[in-house]
Structures are given as structure tokens and as C-alpha cells.
PDB file of C-alpha atoms in Angstrom:
ATOM      1  CA  UNK A   1      14.420  13.284 104.307  1.00  0.00           C
ATOM      2  CA  UNK A   2      12.604  13.162 107.642  1.00  0.00           C
ATOM      3  CA  UNK A   3      13.828  13.887 111.155  1.00  0.00           C
ATOM      4  CA  UNK A   4      12.631  11.812 114.094  1.00  0.00           C
ATOM      5  CA  UNK A   5      12.806  13.162 117.630  1.00  0.00           C
ATOM      6  CA  UNK A   6      10.705  12.230 120.674  1.00  0.00           C
ATOM      7  CA  UNK A   7      10.373  15.888 121.731  1.00  0.00           C
ATOM      8  CA  UNK A   8       7.852  16.419 118.964  1.00  0.00           C
ATOM      9  CA  UNK A   9       9.401  19.300 117.010  1.00  0.00           C
ATOM     10  CA  UNK A  10       7.551  20.321 113.835  1.00  0.00           C
ATOM     11  CA  UNK A  11      10.867  20.617 111.999  1.00  0.00           C
ATOM     12  CA  UNK A  12      14.613  20.336 112.620  1.00  0.00           C
ATOM     13  CA  UNK A  13      16.740  22.790 110.584  1.00  0.00           C
ATOM     14  CA  UNK A  14      13.962  23.003 108.025  1.00  0.00           C
ATOM     15  CA  UNK A  15      13.462  19.219 107.771  1.00  0.00           C
ATOM     16  CA  UNK A  16       9.952  17.930 108.704  1.00  0.00           C
ATOM     17  CA  UNK A  17      10.028  16.069 112.027  1.00  0.00           C
ATOM     18  CA  UNK A  18       7.881  13.348 113.629  1.00  0.00           C
ATOM     19  CA  UNK A  19       8.015  12.085 117.201  1.00  0.00           C
ATOM     20  CA  UNK A  20       7.985   8.323 116.550  1.00  0.00           C
ATOM     21  CA  UNK A  21       8.698   5.755 113.858  1.00  0.00           C
ATOM     22  CA  UNK A  22       5.022   4.885 113.359  1.00  0.00           C
ATOM     23  CA  UNK A  23       4.282   8.490 112.346  1.00  0.00           C
ATOM     24  CA  UNK A  24       6.631   8.530 109.366  1.00  0.00           C
ATOM     25  CA  UNK A  25       4.553   9.171 106.225  1.00  0.00           C
ATOM     26  CA  UNK A  26       6.264   6.360 104.293  1.00  0.00           C
ATOM     27  CA  UNK A  27       8.942   3.690 104.774  1.00  0.00           C
ATOM     28  CA  UNK A  28      12.419   5.237 104.361  1.00  0.00           C
ATOM     29  CA  UNK A  29      15.153   3.470 102.403  1.00  0.00           C
ATOM     30  CA  UNK A  30      17.698   4.228 105.110  1.00  0.00           C
ATOM     31  CA  UNK A  31      17.638   5.230 108.779  1.00  0.00           C
ATOM     32  CA  UNK A  32      20.539   7.203 110.291  1.00  0.00           C
ATOM     33  CA  UNK A  33      20.574   6.767 114.077  1.00  0.00           C
ATOM     34  CA  UNK A  34      22.450   9.186 116.326  1.00  0.00           C
ATOM     35  CA  UNK A  35      20.556   8.852 119.602  1.00  0.00           C
ATOM     36  CA  UNK A  36      22.164   7.553 122.847  1.00  0.00           C
ATOM     37  CA  UNK A  37      23.410   4.010 122.262  1.00  0.00           C
ATOM     38  CA  UNK A  38      21.194   2.618 125.058  1.00  0.00           C
ATOM     39  CA  UNK A  39      18.123   3.496 122.966  1.00  0.00           C
ATOM     40  CA  UNK A  40      19.412   1.906 119.756  1.00  0.00           C
ATOM     41  CA  UNK A  41      18.218  -1.741 120.176  1.00  0.00           C
ATOM     42  CA  UNK A  42      14.585  -0.642 120.629  1.00  0.00           C
ATOM     43  CA  UNK A  43      14.895   1.799 117.711  1.00  0.00           C
ATOM     44  CA  UNK A  44      16.285  -0.898 115.411  1.00  0.00           C
ATOM     45  CA  UNK A  45      13.370  -3.139 116.389  1.00  0.00           C
ATOM     46  CA  UNK A  46      10.779  -0.419 115.643  1.00  0.00           C
ATOM     47  CA  UNK A  47      12.405   0.549 112.347  1.00  0.00           C
ATOM     48  CA  UNK A  48      12.646  -3.074 111.214  1.00  0.00           C
ATOM     49  CA  UNK A  49       9.012  -3.758 112.064  1.00  0.00           C
ATOM     50  CA  UNK A  50       8.023  -0.589 110.175  1.00  0.00           C
ATOM     51  CA  UNK A  51       9.722  -1.996 107.070  1.00  0.00           C
ATOM     52  CA  UNK A  52      13.026  -0.098 106.973  1.00  0.00           C
ATOM     53  CA  UNK A  53      15.671  -2.359 105.418  1.00  0.00           C
ATOM     54  CA  UNK A  54      18.917  -0.573 106.401  1.00  0.00           C
ATOM     55  CA  UNK A  55      20.225   1.543 109.268  1.00  0.00           C
ATOM     56  CA  UNK A  56      23.456   3.386 110.018  1.00  0.00           C
ATOM     57  CA  UNK A  57      24.254   3.818 113.704  1.00  0.00           C
ATOM     58  CA  UNK A  58      26.509   6.811 114.307  1.00  0.00           C
ATOM     59  CA  UNK A  59      26.042   6.594 118.098  1.00  0.00           C
ATOM     60  CA  UNK A  60      29.033   5.427 120.099  1.00  0.00           C
ATOM     61  CA  UNK A  61      29.500   3.819 123.482  1.00  0.00           C
ATOM     62  CA  UNK A  62      32.258   2.111 125.403  1.00  0.00           C
ATOM     63  CA  UNK A  63      29.931  -0.316 127.198  1.00  0.00           C
ATOM     64  CA  UNK A  64      28.408  -2.247 124.287  1.00  0.00           C
ATOM     65  CA  UNK A  65      29.379  -5.603 125.780  1.00  0.00           C
ATOM     66  CA  UNK A  66      28.507  -4.909 129.412  1.00  0.00           C
ATOM     67  CA  UNK A  67      25.885  -7.233 130.899  1.00  0.00           C
ATOM     68  CA  UNK A  68      23.842  -5.692 133.705  1.00  0.00           C
ATOM     69  CA  UNK A  69      21.825  -8.069 135.845  1.00  0.00           C
ATOM     70  CA  UNK A  70      19.718 -10.340 133.672  1.00  0.00           C
ATOM     71  CA  UNK A  71      19.695  -7.906 130.732  1.00  0.00           C
ATOM     72  CA  UNK A  72      21.741  -8.847 127.657  1.00  0.00           C
ATOM     73  CA  UNK A  73      24.456  -6.501 126.406  1.00  0.00           C
ATOM     74  CA  UNK A  74      23.562  -3.661 124.026  1.00  0.00           C
ATOM     75  CA  UNK A  75      25.463  -5.453 121.245  1.00  0.00           C
ATOM     76  CA  UNK A  76      23.437  -8.652 121.709  1.00  0.00           C
ATOM     77  CA  UNK A  77      20.138  -6.747 121.823  1.00  0.00           C
ATOM     78  CA  UNK A  78      21.021  -4.767 118.684  1.00  0.00           C
ATOM     79  CA  UNK A  79      21.891  -7.925 116.762  1.00  0.00           C
ATOM     80  CA  UNK A  80      18.803  -9.749 118.017  1.00  0.00           C
ATOM     81  CA  UNK A  81      16.546  -6.840 116.980  1.00  0.00           C
ATOM     82  CA  UNK A  82      18.173  -6.722 113.547  1.00  0.00           C
ATOM     83  CA  UNK A  83      17.820 -10.454 112.915  1.00  0.00           C
ATOM     84  CA  UNK A  84      14.210 -10.571 114.104  1.00  0.00           C
ATOM     85  CA  UNK A  85      13.032  -7.988 111.577  1.00  0.00           C
ATOM     86  CA  UNK A  86      15.638  -8.495 108.820  1.00  0.00           C
ATOM     87  CA  UNK A  87      16.952  -4.915 108.876  1.00  0.00           C
ATOM     88  CA  UNK A  88      20.694  -4.639 108.132  1.00  0.00           C
ATOM     89  CA  UNK A  89      22.684  -2.486 110.538  1.00  0.00           C
ATOM     90  CA  UNK A  90      26.019  -0.729 110.026  1.00  0.00           C
ATOM     91  CA  UNK A  91      27.604   0.509 113.241  1.00  0.00           C
ATOM     92  CA  UNK A  92      27.556   1.632 116.022  1.00  0.00           C
ATOM     93  CA  UNK A  93      30.378   4.163 115.978  1.00  0.00           C
ATOM     94  CA  UNK A  94      30.525   4.205 112.179  1.00  0.00           C
ATOM     95  CA  UNK A  95      31.287   7.429 110.329  1.00  0.00           C
ATOM     96  CA  UNK A  96      28.373   6.833 107.977  1.00  0.00           C
ATOM     97  CA  UNK A  97      28.032   6.232 104.257  1.00  0.00           C
ATOM     98  CA  UNK A  98      29.106   8.441 101.346  1.00  0.00           C
ATOM     99  CA  UNK A  99      28.253   7.622  97.717  1.00  0.00           C
ATOM    100  CA  UNK A 100      29.170  10.749  95.705  1.00  0.00           C
ATOM    101  CA  UNK A 101      27.790   9.349  92.429  1.00  0.00           C
ATOM    102  CA  UNK A 102      24.332   9.155  94.052  1.00  0.00           C
ATOM    103  CA  UNK A 103      24.765  12.507  95.839  1.00  0.00           C
ATOM    104  CA  UNK A 104      24.403  10.645  99.135  1.00  0.00           C
ATOM    105  CA  UNK A 105      26.310  11.800 102.211  1.00  0.00           C
ATOM    106  CA  UNK A 106      24.802  10.171 105.284  1.00  0.00           C
ATOM    107  CA  UNK A 107      27.822  10.800 107.505  1.00  0.00           C
ATOM    108  CA  UNK A 108      29.312  13.308 109.913  1.00  0.00           C
ATOM    109  CA  UNK A 109      32.119  14.174 107.467  1.00  0.00           C
ATOM    110  CA  UNK A 110      32.323  17.942 107.090  1.00  0.00           C
ATOM    111  CA  UNK A 111      34.030  18.019 103.668  1.00  0.00           C
ATOM    112  CA  UNK A 112      32.358  17.297 100.323  1.00  0.00           C
ATOM    113  CA  UNK A 113      33.725  14.185  98.603  1.00  0.00           C
ATOM    114  CA  UNK A 114      34.425  14.077  94.861  1.00  0.00           C
ATOM    115  CA  UNK A 115      33.059  11.314  92.663  1.00  0.00           C
ATOM    116  CA  UNK A 116      35.716   8.788  91.693  1.00  0.00           C
ATOM    117  CA  UNK A 117      36.439   5.113  91.074  1.00  0.00           C
ATOM    118  CA  UNK A 118      38.067   4.074  94.356  1.00  0.00           C
ATOM    119  CA  UNK A 119      36.007   2.533  97.159  1.00  0.00           C
ATOM    120  CA  UNK A 120      37.358   3.170 100.661  1.00  0.00           C
ATOM    121  CA  UNK A 121      36.192   0.695 103.313  1.00  0.00           C
ATOM    122  CA  UNK A 122      37.640   1.216 106.766  1.00  0.00           C
ATOM    123  CA  UNK A 123      37.129   0.389 110.417  1.00  0.00           C
ATOM    124  CA  UNK A 124      38.015   3.782 111.912  1.00  0.00           C
ATOM    125  CA  UNK A 125      35.880   6.907 111.573  1.00  0.00           C
ATOM    126  CA  UNK A 126      38.839   9.093 112.537  1.00  0.00           C
ATOM    127  CA  UNK A 127      40.980   7.650 109.758  1.00  0.00           C
ATOM    128  CA  UNK A 128      38.054   7.870 107.353  1.00  0.00           C
ATOM    129  CA  UNK A 129      37.818  11.609 108.021  1.00  0.00           C
ATOM    130  CA  UNK A 130      41.583  11.936 107.564  1.00  0.00           C
ATOM    131  CA  UNK A 131      41.284  10.090 104.235  1.00  0.00           C
ATOM    132  CA  UNK A 132      38.634  12.589 103.069  1.00  0.00           C
ATOM    133  CA  UNK A 133      40.910  15.546 103.966  1.00  0.00           C
ATOM    134  CA  UNK A 134      43.906  13.918 102.250  1.00  0.00           C
ATOM    135  CA  UNK A 135      41.956  13.130  99.067  1.00  0.00           C
ATOM    136  CA  UNK A 136      40.365  16.606  98.876  1.00  0.00           C
ATOM    137  CA  UNK A 137      43.803  18.239  98.753  1.00  0.00           C
ATOM    138  CA  UNK A 138      44.824  16.013  95.837  1.00  0.00           C
ATOM    139  CA  UNK A 139      41.635  16.046  93.779  1.00  0.00           C
ATOM    140  CA  UNK A 140      41.008  12.330  94.389  1.00  0.00           C
ATOM    141  CA  UNK A 141      37.434  11.035  94.338  1.00  0.00           C
ATOM    142  CA  UNK A 142      35.648   7.961  95.660  1.00  0.00           C
ATOM    143  CA  UNK A 143      32.834   5.739  94.455  1.00  0.00           C
ATOM    144  CA  UNK A 144      32.014   4.765  98.044  1.00  0.00           C
ATOM    145  CA  UNK A 145      33.478   5.823 101.370  1.00  0.00           C
ATOM    146  CA  UNK A 146      32.389   4.326 104.660  1.00  0.00           C
ATOM    147  CA  UNK A 147      33.643   2.950 107.942  1.00  0.00           C
ATOM    148  CA  UNK A 148      32.332   0.053 109.995  1.00  0.00           C
ATOM    149  CA  UNK A 149      33.088   1.358 113.470  1.00  0.00           C
ATOM    150  CA  UNK A 150      32.156  -1.336 115.995  1.00  0.00           C
ATOM    151  CA  UNK A 151      29.658  -2.953 113.655  1.00  0.00           C
ATOM    152  CA  UNK A 152      27.424  -5.635 115.143  1.00  0.00           C
ATOM    153  CA  UNK A 153      25.751  -6.851 111.933  1.00  0.00           C
ATOM    154  CA  UNK A 154      27.227  -5.741 108.579  1.00  0.00           C
ATOM    155  CA  UNK A 155      30.904  -6.727 108.469  1.00  0.00           C
ATOM    156  CA  UNK A 156      33.783  -5.888 106.140  1.00  0.00           C
ATOM    157  CA  UNK A 157      33.370  -8.990 103.891  1.00  0.00           C
ATOM    158  CA  UNK A 158      29.704  -8.015 103.334  1.00  0.00           C
ATOM    159  CA  UNK A 159      30.813  -4.600 102.096  1.00  0.00           C
ATOM    160  CA  UNK A 160      33.560  -6.055  99.883  1.00  0.00           C
ATOM    161  CA  UNK A 161      31.011  -8.435  98.332  1.00  0.00           C
ATOM    162  CA  UNK A 162      28.598  -5.539  97.743  1.00  0.00           C
ATOM    163  CA  UNK A 163      31.239  -3.347  96.057  1.00  0.00           C
ATOM    164  CA  UNK A 164      32.431  -6.293  93.967  1.00  0.00           C
ATOM    165  CA  UNK A 165      28.936  -7.101  92.699  1.00  0.00           C
ATOM    166  CA  UNK A 166      27.300  -3.706  92.296  1.00  0.00           C
ATOM    167  CA  UNK A 167      29.899  -0.925  91.960  1.00  0.00           C
ATOM    168  CA  UNK A 168      31.862   0.093  88.863  1.00  0.00           C
ATOM    169  CA  UNK A 169      34.985   0.571  90.942  1.00  0.00           C
ATOM    170  CA  UNK A 170      38.558   0.309  89.695  1.00  0.00           C
ATOM    171  CA  UNK A 171      40.098  -0.226  93.117  1.00  0.00           C
ATOM    172  CA  UNK A 172      39.173  -0.995  96.723  1.00  0.00           C
ATOM    173  CA  UNK A 173      41.210   0.516  99.547  1.00  0.00           C
ATOM    174  CA  UNK A 174      40.805  -1.270 102.885  1.00  0.00           C
ATOM    175  CA  UNK A 175      41.898  -0.116 106.319  1.00  0.00           C
ATOM    176  CA  UNK A 176      41.891  -3.037 108.766  1.00  0.00           C
ATOM    177  CA  UNK A 177      42.178  -2.987 112.539  1.00  0.00           C
ATOM    178  CA  UNK A 178      40.764  -6.455 113.216  1.00  0.00           C
ATOM    179  CA  UNK A 179      39.257  -9.293 111.192  1.00  0.00           C
ATOM    180  CA  UNK A 180      36.303 -11.098 112.776  1.00  0.00           C
ATOM    181  CA  UNK A 181      35.687 -13.833 110.190  1.00  0.00           C
ATOM    182  CA  UNK A 182      38.956 -14.658 108.446  1.00  0.00           C
ATOM    183  CA  UNK A 183      37.483 -17.282 106.087  1.00  0.00           C
ATOM    184  CA  UNK A 184      34.656 -15.025 104.840  1.00  0.00           C
ATOM    185  CA  UNK A 185      37.101 -12.107 104.592  1.00  0.00           C
ATOM    186  CA  UNK A 186      39.610 -14.035 102.457  1.00  0.00           C
ATOM    187  CA  UNK A 187      36.861 -15.416 100.186  1.00  0.00           C
ATOM    188  CA  UNK A 188      35.456 -11.920  99.592  1.00  0.00           C
ATOM    189  CA  UNK A 189      38.966 -10.551  99.027  1.00  0.00           C
ATOM    190  CA  UNK A 190      39.873 -13.223  96.452  1.00  0.00           C
ATOM    191  CA  UNK A 191      36.635 -12.662  94.537  1.00  0.00           C
ATOM    192  CA  UNK A 192      37.088  -8.878  94.499  1.00  0.00           C
ATOM    193  CA  UNK A 193      40.737  -9.056  93.433  1.00  0.00           C
ATOM    194  CA  UNK A 194      39.815 -10.960  90.261  1.00  0.00           C
ATOM    195  CA  UNK A 195      38.131  -7.835  88.894  1.00  0.00           C
ATOM    196  CA  UNK A 196      39.952  -4.876  90.445  1.00  0.00           C
ATOM    197  CA  UNK A 197      42.948  -3.790  92.441  1.00  0.00           C
ATOM    198  CA  UNK A 198      42.580  -4.310  96.201  1.00  0.00           C
ATOM    199  CA  UNK A 199      44.967  -2.616  98.641  1.00  0.00           C
ATOM    200  CA  UNK A 200      44.708  -3.559 102.308  1.00  0.00           C
ATOM    201  CA  UNK A 201      46.451  -1.597 105.056  1.00  0.00           C
ATOM    202  CA  UNK A 202      46.604  -3.325 108.449  1.00  0.00           C
ATOM    203  CA  UNK A 203      47.144  -1.235 111.573  1.00  0.00           C
ATOM    204  CA  UNK A 204      47.292  -2.144 115.241  1.00  0.00           C
ATOM    205  CA  UNK A 205      50.109  -4.706 114.948  1.00  0.00           C
ATOM    206  CA  UNK A 206      52.312  -3.055 117.571  1.00  0.00           C
ATOM    207  CA  UNK A 207      51.846  -1.575 121.020  1.00  0.00           C
TER     208      UNK A 207
END
């Protein structure tokens, strides 16, 4: 694990720190970005060019789609940077990624999560945190637990396909607020439901 901060600290909470992407001693498997959202497109570009293949963006912002002058929106610049270098991006405003079986918790969840055989894929970080609290009180574990937030690149069908192909999961629990690509979503859902139970909870249908 390496920290990256432009202020040039030697370490952050005991973790070695560098001031820029090019000074990382090797190519990380995963980047976790929590800097101001305005800086994220340039960071994604640098990380992708450095060879990083995946990034989680925890940063949030209400003005992702604002266009100022001749500059494209932050969302468009993030997606463009990701596609140019081939890095896959989850977020912004995602809670992060938890895979208890791999002892991976790249999220801002404060509770430990037990290993289990249910994958939780959601679109709300707040509800994801509530799910962790609820499960902890009942001894329920997860194989994967993550939320999309306002994802610009990786979408829910991509995650369903991944779980279906690579995870030994008995069930997938989905929390849906909106569906961007209905055809891809339904195809992924049909494929997944051939092998395991899939439960989808849809919110946001009323005022």
C-alpha cells in the first residue's frame, strides 16, 4: 500500500508516501482516489498512462455535469481519460470495494465485514453502510460488497457479469435507484439468475 499526496509527506499514518504518480515504485493493482473531484480527470489520465488498470473514486461532487465555458464537464473528462488509457473506473461517490475473502477493504466503511456467499451490489453508499451495520448484527457475511455511486465508467451490468463469471456466490442482492442501460442490465441479470438467486430491490419510485 502506498499513499500519494502532492504535499510530499514521507509517510501518512505509517504508510510510505510519494508526491506524484510517476514516483510510485511499481504499478499498483488498484488506485483509490479521494482528492477533490475537480482533480480526478487528470489523476485518472496519469494513473492509466502509468499502467494502473483499475481505480475507485470515493470523491463526490454535485457539479459533475456542469459545463464551464469551452471546458467539458468533469464526467466527460473522467470518461475520456479512462477510455484513452484503458483504466476502468468505479465512481465517483462510490463507497468503495470490500472483498472479505481476499481481506480487501478499500472503502470508507467503518465496520469489518464477515466473509460470506452473498454479493451486495448497490447504487447508494449510505444504504451500503446501512447494509453492513444490519448484517453485522445478524452474523451475515458477504463475498463482495460495493456501491456504484455516480459511476461514469463501470456500470451495474459490468459488476453483475463479473460476479457471475468469477465469484463463488450463492446469491446476488441488488439495490437499484436507476438503470442506465436496460438491455445490458436485463441480459446480465438473466445470465446471473441461471446460476444463483438474484434479488433486486428498486427504490426511488415515489416522490
